[in-house]
């Protein structure tokens, strides 16, 4: 397959995280506009943002399924995530793009928080047909804990490694990884490049407290490192920055954090595909 790109639309960029189930329509439309002329294989993944985090946090589903009162939250989370998927699909369809939704709950299972089974054949087929698979962070059934949370960032690295993506782009509401959370520390500095030499300090910088059910910037950095260590280029960039997505898709430099591939060896990619 020609160069495969995975693009994650962060929940903080495409929803208003302060208000339950509120989409950021201008950002979604701007993303769809910038994708209009892009014709190479592409998998889209959207985060849950305010369509999922409030329900997961309130129900405690992040720690597994412990009582029947949590079941309603599973249904509701799936319902609202489906609504966000449809909003994104509508924006893309209106601009001539051809998304097809895939819900990870239907093709991934966990055991003790680790992937037990994953079925990617339909996604491969969709790509071969030149459709754009649209996935999202999701709840997934877990053999020992009942239910688990599969973050959008984790599914981006999982699918990226299994399908041999050449790059994974993680779009968020900040320019990249900073020395500290830029929203609470305005003097924080942007880290332009992550390499084997500085990755430990970048991990520490991103580990700050997060109100998110899926681990915030720390999870993003962990998944980006997993990709880079296995030879896949990864960027964290600002999806709300005008034209940043178009530029990065065209291979142009933008402001952001680039995770330099540690090795481009195909062998390493094959090994990680088996492990992921
Ligand atoms: P998304 O929903 O887009 O996947 P998250 O909300 O999970 O993104 O994570 C992005 C947020 O992480 C930013 O809005 C920022 O407030 C926070 N953050 C915490 N520490 C850092 C850091 N060191 N650099 C950049 N952002 C950080």
PDB file of C-alpha atoms and ligand atoms in Angstrom:
ATOM      1  CA  UNK A   1       0.000   0.000   0.000  1.00  0.00           C
ATOM      2  CA  UNK A   2       1.162   3.563  -0.698  1.00  0.00           C
ATOM      3  CA  UNK A   3       2.333   5.634   2.282  1.00  0.00           C
ATOM      4  CA  UNK A   4      -0.307   5.264   5.017  1.00  0.00           C
ATOM      5  CA  UNK A   5      -0.984   8.212   7.325  1.00  0.00           C
ATOM      6  CA  UNK A   6      -2.907   8.009  10.572  1.00  0.00           C
ATOM      7  CA  UNK A   7      -4.457  11.244  11.756  1.00  0.00           C
ATOM      8  CA  UNK A   8      -5.904  11.578  15.217  1.00  0.00           C
ATOM      9  CA  UNK A   9      -8.325  14.417  15.860  1.00  0.00           C
ATOM     10  CA  UNK A  10      -7.882  15.183  19.554  1.00  0.00           C
ATOM     11  CA  UNK A  11     -11.026  15.540  21.649  1.00  0.00           C
ATOM     12  CA  UNK A  12      -9.675  18.794  23.090  1.00  0.00           C
ATOM     13  CA  UNK A  13      -9.626  20.295  19.568  1.00  0.00           C
ATOM     14  CA  UNK A  14     -12.864  18.953  18.060  1.00  0.00           C
ATOM     15  CA  UNK A  15     -15.089  19.282  21.143  1.00  0.00           C
ATOM     16  CA  UNK A  16     -15.583  21.839  23.883  1.00  0.00           C
ATOM     17  CA  UNK A  17     -14.256  19.885  26.844  1.00  0.00           C
ATOM     18  CA  UNK A  18     -15.920  22.259  29.306  1.00  0.00           C
ATOM     19  CA  UNK A  19     -19.430  21.483  28.025  1.00  0.00           C
ATOM     20  CA  UNK A  20     -20.854  17.961  27.749  1.00  0.00           C
ATOM     21  CA  UNK A  21     -21.476  16.711  24.216  1.00  0.00           C
ATOM     22  CA  UNK A  22     -20.581  19.975  22.501  1.00  0.00           C
ATOM     23  CA  UNK A  23     -18.738  19.768  19.168  1.00  0.00           C
ATOM     24  CA  UNK A  24     -16.309  22.428  17.974  1.00  0.00           C
ATOM     25  CA  UNK A  25     -17.907  22.750  14.548  1.00  0.00           C
ATOM     26  CA  UNK A  26     -15.476  25.347  13.102  1.00  0.00           C
ATOM     27  CA  UNK A  27     -12.498  23.075  13.905  1.00  0.00           C
ATOM     28  CA  UNK A  28     -14.225  19.981  12.481  1.00  0.00           C
ATOM     29  CA  UNK A  29     -15.093  21.884   9.294  1.00  0.00           C
ATOM     30  CA  UNK A  30     -11.599  23.291   9.006  1.00  0.00           C
ATOM     31  CA  UNK A  31     -10.126  19.760   9.319  1.00  0.00           C
ATOM     32  CA  UNK A  32     -12.487  18.504   6.606  1.00  0.00           C
ATOM     33  CA  UNK A  33     -11.558  21.477   4.373  1.00  0.00           C
ATOM     34  CA  UNK A  34      -7.847  20.737   4.753  1.00  0.00           C
ATOM     35  CA  UNK A  35      -8.376  17.054   3.925  1.00  0.00           C
ATOM     36  CA  UNK A  36     -10.332  17.832   0.748  1.00  0.00           C
ATOM     37  CA  UNK A  37      -7.421  17.512  -1.670  1.00  0.00           C
ATOM     38  CA  UNK A  38      -5.568  14.697   0.141  1.00  0.00           C
ATOM     39  CA  UNK A  39      -5.741  11.445  -1.821  1.00  0.00           C
ATOM     40  CA  UNK A  40      -3.208   9.074  -0.222  1.00  0.00           C
ATOM     41  CA  UNK A  41      -4.310   6.281   2.178  1.00  0.00           C
ATOM     42  CA  UNK A  42      -5.565   7.792   5.433  1.00  0.00           C
ATOM     43  CA  UNK A  43      -7.046   6.453   8.660  1.00  0.00           C
ATOM     44  CA  UNK A  44      -8.833   8.987  10.839  1.00  0.00           C
ATOM     45  CA  UNK A  45      -9.280   8.533  14.568  1.00  0.00           C
ATOM     46  CA  UNK A  46     -11.246  10.911  16.746  1.00  0.00           C
ATOM     47  CA  UNK A  47     -10.941  11.357  20.485  1.00  0.00           C
ATOM     48  CA  UNK A  48     -14.035  11.303  22.698  1.00  0.00           C
ATOM     49  CA  UNK A  49     -13.588  14.748  24.291  1.00  0.00           C
ATOM     50  CA  UNK A  50     -16.747  15.931  26.018  1.00  0.00           C
ATOM     51  CA  UNK A  51     -18.707  13.111  24.326  1.00  0.00           C
ATOM     52  CA  UNK A  52     -17.002  10.455  26.456  1.00  0.00           C
ATOM     53  CA  UNK A  53     -14.718  11.691  29.244  1.00  0.00           C
ATOM     54  CA  UNK A  54     -17.470  13.035  31.548  1.00  0.00           C
ATOM     55  CA  UNK A  55     -19.349   9.691  31.485  1.00  0.00           C
ATOM     56  CA  UNK A  56     -16.254   7.552  31.913  1.00  0.00           C
ATOM     57  CA  UNK A  57     -15.069   9.723  34.814  1.00  0.00           C
ATOM     58  CA  UNK A  58     -18.471   9.793  36.579  1.00  0.00           C
ATOM     59  CA  UNK A  59     -19.035   6.039  36.236  1.00  0.00           C
ATOM     60  CA  UNK A  60     -15.538   4.869  37.218  1.00  0.00           C
ATOM     61  CA  UNK A  61     -15.499   2.661  34.104  1.00  0.00           C
ATOM     62  CA  UNK A  62     -11.795   3.392  33.741  1.00  0.00           C
ATOM     63  CA  UNK A  63     -11.238   0.985  36.649  1.00  0.00           C
ATOM     64  CA  UNK A  64     -13.379  -1.761  35.140  1.00  0.00           C
ATOM     65  CA  UNK A  65     -16.951  -2.956  35.453  1.00  0.00           C
ATOM     66  CA  UNK A  66     -17.889  -3.499  39.087  1.00  0.00           C
ATOM     67  CA  UNK A  67     -21.659  -3.059  39.365  1.00  0.00           C
ATOM     68  CA  UNK A  68     -24.794  -2.997  37.261  1.00  0.00           C
ATOM     69  CA  UNK A  69     -25.353   0.747  37.690  1.00  0.00           C
ATOM     70  CA  UNK A  70     -22.347   1.294  35.387  1.00  0.00           C
ATOM     71  CA  UNK A  71     -24.018  -0.451  32.457  1.00  0.00           C
ATOM     72  CA  UNK A  72     -26.111   2.579  31.595  1.00  0.00           C
ATOM     73  CA  UNK A  73     -22.911   4.624  31.201  1.00  0.00           C
ATOM     74  CA  UNK A  74     -21.557   2.112  28.680  1.00  0.00           C
ATOM     75  CA  UNK A  75     -24.677   2.496  26.549  1.00  0.00           C
ATOM     76  CA  UNK A  76     -24.656   6.274  26.881  1.00  0.00           C
ATOM     77  CA  UNK A  77     -20.959   6.619  26.042  1.00  0.00           C
ATOM     78  CA  UNK A  78     -21.407   4.511  22.901  1.00  0.00           C
ATOM     79  CA  UNK A  79     -24.471   6.541  21.930  1.00  0.00           C
ATOM     80  CA  UNK A  80     -22.726   9.915  22.309  1.00  0.00           C
ATOM     81  CA  UNK A  81     -19.478   8.755  20.650  1.00  0.00           C
ATOM     82  CA  UNK A  82     -21.601   7.615  17.709  1.00  0.00           C
ATOM     83  CA  UNK A  83     -23.124  11.095  17.497  1.00  0.00           C
ATOM     84  CA  UNK A  84     -19.678  12.720  17.317  1.00  0.00           C
ATOM     85  CA  UNK A  85     -18.646  10.211  14.640  1.00  0.00           C
ATOM     86  CA  UNK A  86     -21.696  11.179  12.567  1.00  0.00           C
ATOM     87  CA  UNK A  87     -20.963  14.895  12.875  1.00  0.00           C
ATOM     88  CA  UNK A  88     -17.412  14.313  11.578  1.00  0.00           C
ATOM     89  CA  UNK A  89     -18.674  11.990   8.809  1.00  0.00           C
ATOM     90  CA  UNK A  90     -21.169  14.618   7.661  1.00  0.00           C
ATOM     91  CA  UNK A  91     -18.471  17.300   7.418  1.00  0.00           C
ATOM     92  CA  UNK A  92     -16.209  14.976   5.413  1.00  0.00           C
ATOM     93  CA  UNK A  93     -18.958  13.714   3.085  1.00  0.00           C
ATOM     94  CA  UNK A  94     -20.000  17.276   2.293  1.00  0.00           C
ATOM     95  CA  UNK A  95     -16.429  17.867   1.043  1.00  0.00           C
ATOM     96  CA  UNK A  96     -16.237  14.767  -1.125  1.00  0.00           C
ATOM     97  CA  UNK A  97     -14.270  12.609   1.343  1.00  0.00           C
ATOM     98  CA  UNK A  98     -15.489   9.045   1.899  1.00  0.00           C
ATOM     99  CA  UNK A  99     -15.282   8.047   5.579  1.00  0.00           C
ATOM    100  CA  UNK A 100     -16.532   4.700   6.919  1.00  0.00           C
ATOM    101  CA  UNK A 101     -16.927   4.391  10.691  1.00  0.00           C
ATOM    102  CA  UNK A 102     -15.384   1.511  12.663  1.00  0.00           C
ATOM    103  CA  UNK A 103     -16.113   1.240  16.383  1.00  0.00           C
ATOM    104  CA  UNK A 104     -13.192  -0.332  18.293  1.00  0.00           C
ATOM    105  CA  UNK A 105     -15.612  -1.957  20.783  1.00  0.00           C
ATOM    106  CA  UNK A 106     -16.602  -4.228  17.869  1.00  0.00           C
ATOM    107  CA  UNK A 107     -13.121  -5.303  16.786  1.00  0.00           C
ATOM    108  CA  UNK A 108     -10.843  -5.114  19.856  1.00  0.00           C
ATOM    109  CA  UNK A 109     -10.912  -7.003  23.170  1.00  0.00           C
ATOM    110  CA  UNK A 110      -8.673  -6.582  26.212  1.00  0.00           C
ATOM    111  CA  UNK A 111      -7.441  -8.846  28.957  1.00  0.00           C
ATOM    112  CA  UNK A 112      -6.269  -6.972  32.045  1.00  0.00           C
ATOM    113  CA  UNK A 113      -5.890  -3.743  30.089  1.00  0.00           C
ATOM    114  CA  UNK A 114      -3.805  -5.363  27.334  1.00  0.00           C
ATOM    115  CA  UNK A 115      -5.018  -6.083  23.821  1.00  0.00           C
ATOM    116  CA  UNK A 116      -6.207  -9.677  23.605  1.00  0.00           C
ATOM    117  CA  UNK A 117      -7.683  -9.715  20.106  1.00  0.00           C
ATOM    118  CA  UNK A 118      -7.906  -7.200  17.296  1.00  0.00           C
ATOM    119  CA  UNK A 119      -9.436  -7.705  13.861  1.00  0.00           C
ATOM    120  CA  UNK A 120      -8.159  -5.287  11.247  1.00  0.00           C
ATOM    121  CA  UNK A 121      -9.173  -7.041   8.003  1.00  0.00           C
ATOM    122  CA  UNK A 122     -12.222  -4.802   7.351  1.00  0.00           C
ATOM    123  CA  UNK A 123     -10.081  -1.677   7.881  1.00  0.00           C
ATOM    124  CA  UNK A 124      -7.475  -3.025   5.427  1.00  0.00           C
ATOM    125  CA  UNK A 125     -10.242  -3.734   2.905  1.00  0.00           C
ATOM    126  CA  UNK A 126     -11.682  -0.236   3.318  1.00  0.00           C
ATOM    127  CA  UNK A 127      -8.247   1.289   2.685  1.00  0.00           C
ATOM    128  CA  UNK A 128      -7.720  -0.879  -0.400  1.00  0.00           C
ATOM    129  CA  UNK A 129     -11.091   0.409  -1.674  1.00  0.00           C
ATOM    130  CA  UNK A 130      -9.842   3.979  -1.142  1.00  0.00           C
ATOM    131  CA  UNK A 131     -12.325   4.677   1.625  1.00  0.00           C
ATOM    132  CA  UNK A 132     -11.175   6.520   4.762  1.00  0.00           C
ATOM    133  CA  UNK A 133     -11.705   4.414   7.915  1.00  0.00           C
ATOM    134  CA  UNK A 134     -12.861   6.603  10.815  1.00  0.00           C
ATOM    135  CA  UNK A 135     -12.144   5.110  14.260  1.00  0.00           C
ATOM    136  CA  UNK A 136     -12.324   6.606  17.736  1.00  0.00           C
ATOM    137  CA  UNK A 137     -11.162   6.171  21.303  1.00  0.00           C
ATOM    138  CA  UNK A 138     -13.624   3.718  22.841  1.00  0.00           C
ATOM    139  CA  UNK A 139     -14.663   1.448  25.671  1.00  0.00           C
ATOM    140  CA  UNK A 140     -13.715  -2.159  24.930  1.00  0.00           C
ATOM    141  CA  UNK A 141     -14.665  -5.401  26.654  1.00  0.00           C
ATOM    142  CA  UNK A 142     -11.982  -6.790  28.939  1.00  0.00           C
ATOM    143  CA  UNK A 143     -11.741 -10.519  29.762  1.00  0.00           C
ATOM    144  CA  UNK A 144     -10.801  -9.976  33.414  1.00  0.00           C
ATOM    145  CA  UNK A 145     -11.985  -6.429  34.226  1.00  0.00           C
ATOM    146  CA  UNK A 146     -15.253  -6.401  32.297  1.00  0.00           C
ATOM    147  CA  UNK A 147     -14.526  -3.173  30.464  1.00  0.00           C
ATOM    148  CA  UNK A 148     -11.489  -1.042  29.635  1.00  0.00           C
ATOM    149  CA  UNK A 149     -10.686   2.282  27.992  1.00  0.00           C
ATOM    150  CA  UNK A 150      -8.835   2.262  24.667  1.00  0.00           C
ATOM    151  CA  UNK A 151      -7.684   5.843  24.157  1.00  0.00           C
ATOM    152  CA  UNK A 152      -7.610   7.430  20.697  1.00  0.00           C
ATOM    153  CA  UNK A 153      -3.831   7.847  21.078  1.00  0.00           C
ATOM    154  CA  UNK A 154      -3.368   4.180  21.924  1.00  0.00           C
ATOM    155  CA  UNK A 155      -5.453   2.964  19.014  1.00  0.00           C
ATOM    156  CA  UNK A 156      -3.479   5.305  16.744  1.00  0.00           C
ATOM    157  CA  UNK A 157      -0.204   3.619  17.761  1.00  0.00           C
ATOM    158  CA  UNK A 158      -1.719   0.136  17.787  1.00  0.00           C
ATOM    159  CA  UNK A 159      -3.190   0.407  14.294  1.00  0.00           C
ATOM    160  CA  UNK A 160      -0.190   2.396  13.056  1.00  0.00           C
ATOM    161  CA  UNK A 161       2.229  -0.365  14.062  1.00  0.00           C
ATOM    162  CA  UNK A 162       0.031  -3.232  12.874  1.00  0.00           C
ATOM    163  CA  UNK A 163      -0.636  -1.690   9.465  1.00  0.00           C
ATOM    164  CA  UNK A 164       2.872  -0.298   9.001  1.00  0.00           C
ATOM    165  CA  UNK A 165       1.886   3.390   8.810  1.00  0.00           C
ATOM    166  CA  UNK A 166       4.659   5.676   7.646  1.00  0.00           C
ATOM    167  CA  UNK A 167       3.533   8.510   9.910  1.00  0.00           C
ATOM    168  CA  UNK A 168       1.092   9.165  12.734  1.00  0.00           C
ATOM    169  CA  UNK A 169      -0.169  12.701  13.315  1.00  0.00           C
ATOM    170  CA  UNK A 170      -1.681  13.480  16.716  1.00  0.00           C
ATOM    171  CA  UNK A 171      -3.646  16.735  16.485  1.00  0.00           C
ATOM    172  CA  UNK A 172      -4.521  18.472  19.743  1.00  0.00           C
ATOM    173  CA  UNK A 173      -5.324  21.961  21.088  1.00  0.00           C
ATOM    174  CA  UNK A 174      -1.694  22.894  21.885  1.00  0.00           C
ATOM    175  CA  UNK A 175       1.300  23.307  19.545  1.00  0.00           C
ATOM    176  CA  UNK A 176       3.043  20.186  20.857  1.00  0.00           C
ATOM    177  CA  UNK A 177       4.779  18.967  24.002  1.00  0.00           C
ATOM    178  CA  UNK A 178       6.067  21.755  26.254  1.00  0.00           C
ATOM    179  CA  UNK A 179       8.489  21.793  29.173  1.00  0.00           C
ATOM    180  CA  UNK A 180       5.341  22.121  31.375  1.00  0.00           C
ATOM    181  CA  UNK A 181       1.604  22.391  30.719  1.00  0.00           C
ATOM    182  CA  UNK A 182       1.414  25.618  28.654  1.00  0.00           C
ATOM    183  CA  UNK A 183      -2.132  26.314  29.839  1.00  0.00           C
ATOM    184  CA  UNK A 184      -1.050  26.694  33.461  1.00  0.00           C
ATOM    185  CA  UNK A 185       2.581  27.783  32.844  1.00  0.00           C
ATOM    186  CA  UNK A 186       2.615  30.460  30.112  1.00  0.00           C
ATOM    187  CA  UNK A 187       6.432  30.559  30.199  1.00  0.00           C
ATOM    188  CA  UNK A 188       6.714  26.877  29.192  1.00  0.00           C
ATOM    189  CA  UNK A 189       8.828  26.194  26.106  1.00  0.00           C
ATOM    190  CA  UNK A 190       7.925  23.978  23.152  1.00  0.00           C
ATOM    191  CA  UNK A 191      10.003  20.835  22.618  1.00  0.00           C
ATOM    192  CA  UNK A 192      10.539  20.706  18.844  1.00  0.00           C
ATOM    193  CA  UNK A 193      12.123  17.273  18.595  1.00  0.00           C
ATOM    194  CA  UNK A 194      12.110  14.105  20.666  1.00  0.00           C
ATOM    195  CA  UNK A 195      15.065  11.757  20.214  1.00  0.00           C
ATOM    196  CA  UNK A 196      16.704   8.875  22.115  1.00  0.00           C
ATOM    197  CA  UNK A 197      18.732  11.624  23.841  1.00  0.00           C
ATOM    198  CA  UNK A 198      15.895  13.643  25.422  1.00  0.00           C
ATOM    199  CA  UNK A 199      12.899  11.303  25.588  1.00  0.00           C
ATOM    200  CA  UNK A 200      13.106  10.743  29.367  1.00  0.00           C
ATOM    201  CA  UNK A 201      12.811  14.448  30.174  1.00  0.00           C
ATOM    202  CA  UNK A 202       9.944  14.777  27.654  1.00  0.00           C
ATOM    203  CA  UNK A 203       8.105  11.942  29.396  1.00  0.00           C
ATOM    204  CA  UNK A 204       8.555  13.712  32.747  1.00  0.00           C
ATOM    205  CA  UNK A 205       7.330  17.043  31.312  1.00  0.00           C
ATOM    206  CA  UNK A 206       4.140  15.495  29.961  1.00  0.00           C
ATOM    207  CA  UNK A 207       3.229  13.580  33.082  1.00  0.00           C
ATOM    208  CA  UNK A 208       1.333  16.394  34.807  1.00  0.00           C
ATOM    209  CA  UNK A 209      -2.115  15.805  36.329  1.00  0.00           C
ATOM    210  CA  UNK A 210      -4.874  15.300  33.793  1.00  0.00           C
ATOM    211  CA  UNK A 211      -8.631  15.509  34.244  1.00  0.00           C
ATOM    212  CA  UNK A 212      -8.938  13.167  31.292  1.00  0.00           C
ATOM    213  CA  UNK A 213     -10.107   9.572  31.388  1.00  0.00           C
ATOM    214  CA  UNK A 214      -7.362   8.680  28.932  1.00  0.00           C
ATOM    215  CA  UNK A 215      -4.235  10.217  30.461  1.00  0.00           C
ATOM    216  CA  UNK A 216      -3.860  13.558  28.639  1.00  0.00           C
ATOM    217  CA  UNK A 217      -0.489  14.585  27.211  1.00  0.00           C
ATOM    218  CA  UNK A 218       1.366  11.829  29.097  1.00  0.00           C
ATOM    219  CA  UNK A 219      -0.517   9.103  27.213  1.00  0.00           C
ATOM    220  CA  UNK A 220       0.064  10.915  23.918  1.00  0.00           C
ATOM    221  CA  UNK A 221       3.831  11.053  24.530  1.00  0.00           C
ATOM    222  CA  UNK A 222       3.987   7.375  25.590  1.00  0.00           C
ATOM    223  CA  UNK A 223       2.192   6.289  22.410  1.00  0.00           C
ATOM    224  CA  UNK A 224       4.269   8.599  20.190  1.00  0.00           C
ATOM    225  CA  UNK A 225       7.444   7.108  21.689  1.00  0.00           C
ATOM    226  CA  UNK A 226       6.182   3.594  21.090  1.00  0.00           C
ATOM    227  CA  UNK A 227       5.763   4.512  17.416  1.00  0.00           C
ATOM    228  CA  UNK A 228       9.119   6.291  17.103  1.00  0.00           C
ATOM    229  CA  UNK A 229      11.005   3.431  18.781  1.00  0.00           C
ATOM    230  CA  UNK A 230       9.611   1.165  16.085  1.00  0.00           C
ATOM    231  CA  UNK A 231      10.633   3.342  13.178  1.00  0.00           C
ATOM    232  CA  UNK A 232       7.394   5.298  12.611  1.00  0.00           C
ATOM    233  CA  UNK A 233       7.518   9.092  12.431  1.00  0.00           C
ATOM    234  CA  UNK A 234       5.070  10.830  14.733  1.00  0.00           C
ATOM    235  CA  UNK A 235       3.999  14.447  15.306  1.00  0.00           C
ATOM    236  CA  UNK A 236       2.014  16.167  18.013  1.00  0.00           C
ATOM    237  CA  UNK A 237       0.668  19.410  16.585  1.00  0.00           C
ATOM    238  CA  UNK A 238      -2.092  21.980  16.934  1.00  0.00           C
ATOM    239  CA  UNK A 239      -5.200  21.061  14.978  1.00  0.00           C
ATOM    240  CA  UNK A 240      -6.685  24.493  15.713  1.00  0.00           C
ATOM    241  CA  UNK A 241      -3.788  26.329  14.068  1.00  0.00           C
ATOM    242  CA  UNK A 242      -4.882  27.590  10.645  1.00  0.00           C
ATOM    243  CA  UNK A 243      -3.619  25.362   7.806  1.00  0.00           C
ATOM    244  CA  UNK A 244      -1.232  23.380  10.060  1.00  0.00           C
ATOM    245  CA  UNK A 245      -2.887  20.111   9.034  1.00  0.00           C
ATOM    246  CA  UNK A 246      -2.661  20.885   5.307  1.00  0.00           C
ATOM    247  CA  UNK A 247       1.022  21.786   5.643  1.00  0.00           C
ATOM    248  CA  UNK A 248       1.952  18.695   7.623  1.00  0.00           C
ATOM    249  CA  UNK A 249       0.087  16.440   5.171  1.00  0.00           C
ATOM    250  CA  UNK A 250       2.076  18.008   2.337  1.00  0.00           C
ATOM    251  CA  UNK A 251       5.287  17.247   4.233  1.00  0.00           C
ATOM    252  CA  UNK A 252       6.037  20.890   5.061  1.00  0.00           C
ATOM    253  CA  UNK A 253       7.512  22.030   8.359  1.00  0.00           C
ATOM    254  CA  UNK A 254       5.125  23.344  10.983  1.00  0.00           C
ATOM    255  CA  UNK A 255       5.372  24.351  14.618  1.00  0.00           C
ATOM    256  CA  UNK A 256       4.985  21.149  16.624  1.00  0.00           C
ATOM    257  CA  UNK A 257       6.793  18.270  18.299  1.00  0.00           C
ATOM    258  CA  UNK A 258       8.376  15.696  16.010  1.00  0.00           C
ATOM    259  CA  UNK A 259       9.216  12.255  17.364  1.00  0.00           C
ATOM    260  CA  UNK A 260      12.213  11.222  15.277  1.00  0.00           C
ATOM    261  CA  UNK A 261      12.100   7.524  14.287  1.00  0.00           C
ATOM    262  CA  UNK A 262      14.731   5.639  16.304  1.00  0.00           C
ATOM    263  CA  UNK A 263      15.222   3.123  13.530  1.00  0.00           C
ATOM    264  CA  UNK A 264      13.708   2.796  10.121  1.00  0.00           C
ATOM    265  CA  UNK A 265      14.413  -0.917  10.011  1.00  0.00           C
ATOM    266  CA  UNK A 266      11.559  -2.930   8.512  1.00  0.00           C
ATOM    267  CA  UNK A 267      12.496  -5.799  10.825  1.00  0.00           C
ATOM    268  CA  UNK A 268      11.736  -3.678  13.863  1.00  0.00           C
ATOM    269  CA  UNK A 269       8.359  -2.725  12.394  1.00  0.00           C
ATOM    270  CA  UNK A 270       7.508  -6.366  11.715  1.00  0.00           C
ATOM    271  CA  UNK A 271       8.436  -7.321  15.280  1.00  0.00           C
ATOM    272  CA  UNK A 272       6.315  -4.544  16.785  1.00  0.00           C
ATOM    273  CA  UNK A 273       3.345  -5.516  14.614  1.00  0.00           C
ATOM    274  CA  UNK A 274       3.489  -8.971  16.136  1.00  0.00           C
ATOM    275  CA  UNK A 275       3.792  -7.570  19.683  1.00  0.00           C
ATOM    276  CA  UNK A 276       1.269  -4.665  19.420  1.00  0.00           C
TER     277      UNK A 276
HETATM  278  P1  LIG B   1      -6.599  15.515  23.238  1.00  0.00           P
HETATM  279  O1  LIG B   1      -7.968  15.547  23.868  1.00  0.00           O
HETATM  280  O2  LIG B   1      -6.438  16.497  22.129  1.00  0.00           O
HETATM  281  O3  LIG B   1      -6.142  14.167  22.893  1.00  0.00           O
HETATM  282  P2  LIG B   1      -5.546  15.992  25.895  1.00  0.00           P
HETATM  283  O4  LIG B   1      -6.551  16.957  26.487  1.00  0.00           O
HETATM  284  O5  LIG B   1      -5.635  14.578  26.319  1.00  0.00           O
HETATM  285  O6  LIG B   1      -5.576  16.088  24.313  1.00  0.00           O
HETATM  286  O7  LIG B   1      -4.073  16.536  26.131  1.00  0.00           O
HETATM  287  C1  LIG B   1      -3.756  17.846  25.687  1.00  0.00           C
HETATM  288  C2  LIG B   1      -3.635  18.752  26.895  1.00  0.00           C
HETATM  289  O8  LIG B   1      -2.513  18.327  27.660  1.00  0.00           O
HETATM  290  C3  LIG B   1      -3.358  20.188  26.561  1.00  0.00           C
HETATM  291  O9  LIG B   1      -4.553  20.903  26.368  1.00  0.00           O
HETATM  292  C4  LIG B   1      -2.573  20.669  27.781  1.00  0.00           C
HETATM  293  O10 LIG B   1      -3.383  21.442  28.649  1.00  0.00           O
HETATM  294  C5  LIG B   1      -2.187  19.400  28.536  1.00  0.00           C
HETATM  295  N1  LIG B   1      -0.769  19.294  28.875  1.00  0.00           N
HETATM  296  C6  LIG B   1      -0.287  18.842  30.082  1.00  0.00           C
HETATM  297  N2  LIG B   1       1.043  18.853  30.114  1.00  0.00           N
HETATM  298  C7  LIG B   1       1.462  19.315  28.892  1.00  0.00           C
HETATM  299  C8  LIG B   1       2.751  19.548  28.317  1.00  0.00           C
HETATM  300  N3  LIG B   1       3.888  19.301  28.976  1.00  0.00           N
HETATM  301  N4  LIG B   1       2.777  20.019  27.044  1.00  0.00           N
HETATM  302  C9  LIG B   1       1.644  20.255  26.326  1.00  0.00           C
HETATM  303  N5  LIG B   1       0.398  20.069  26.831  1.00  0.00           N
HETATM  304  C10 LIG B   1       0.300  19.598  28.112  1.00  0.00           C
END
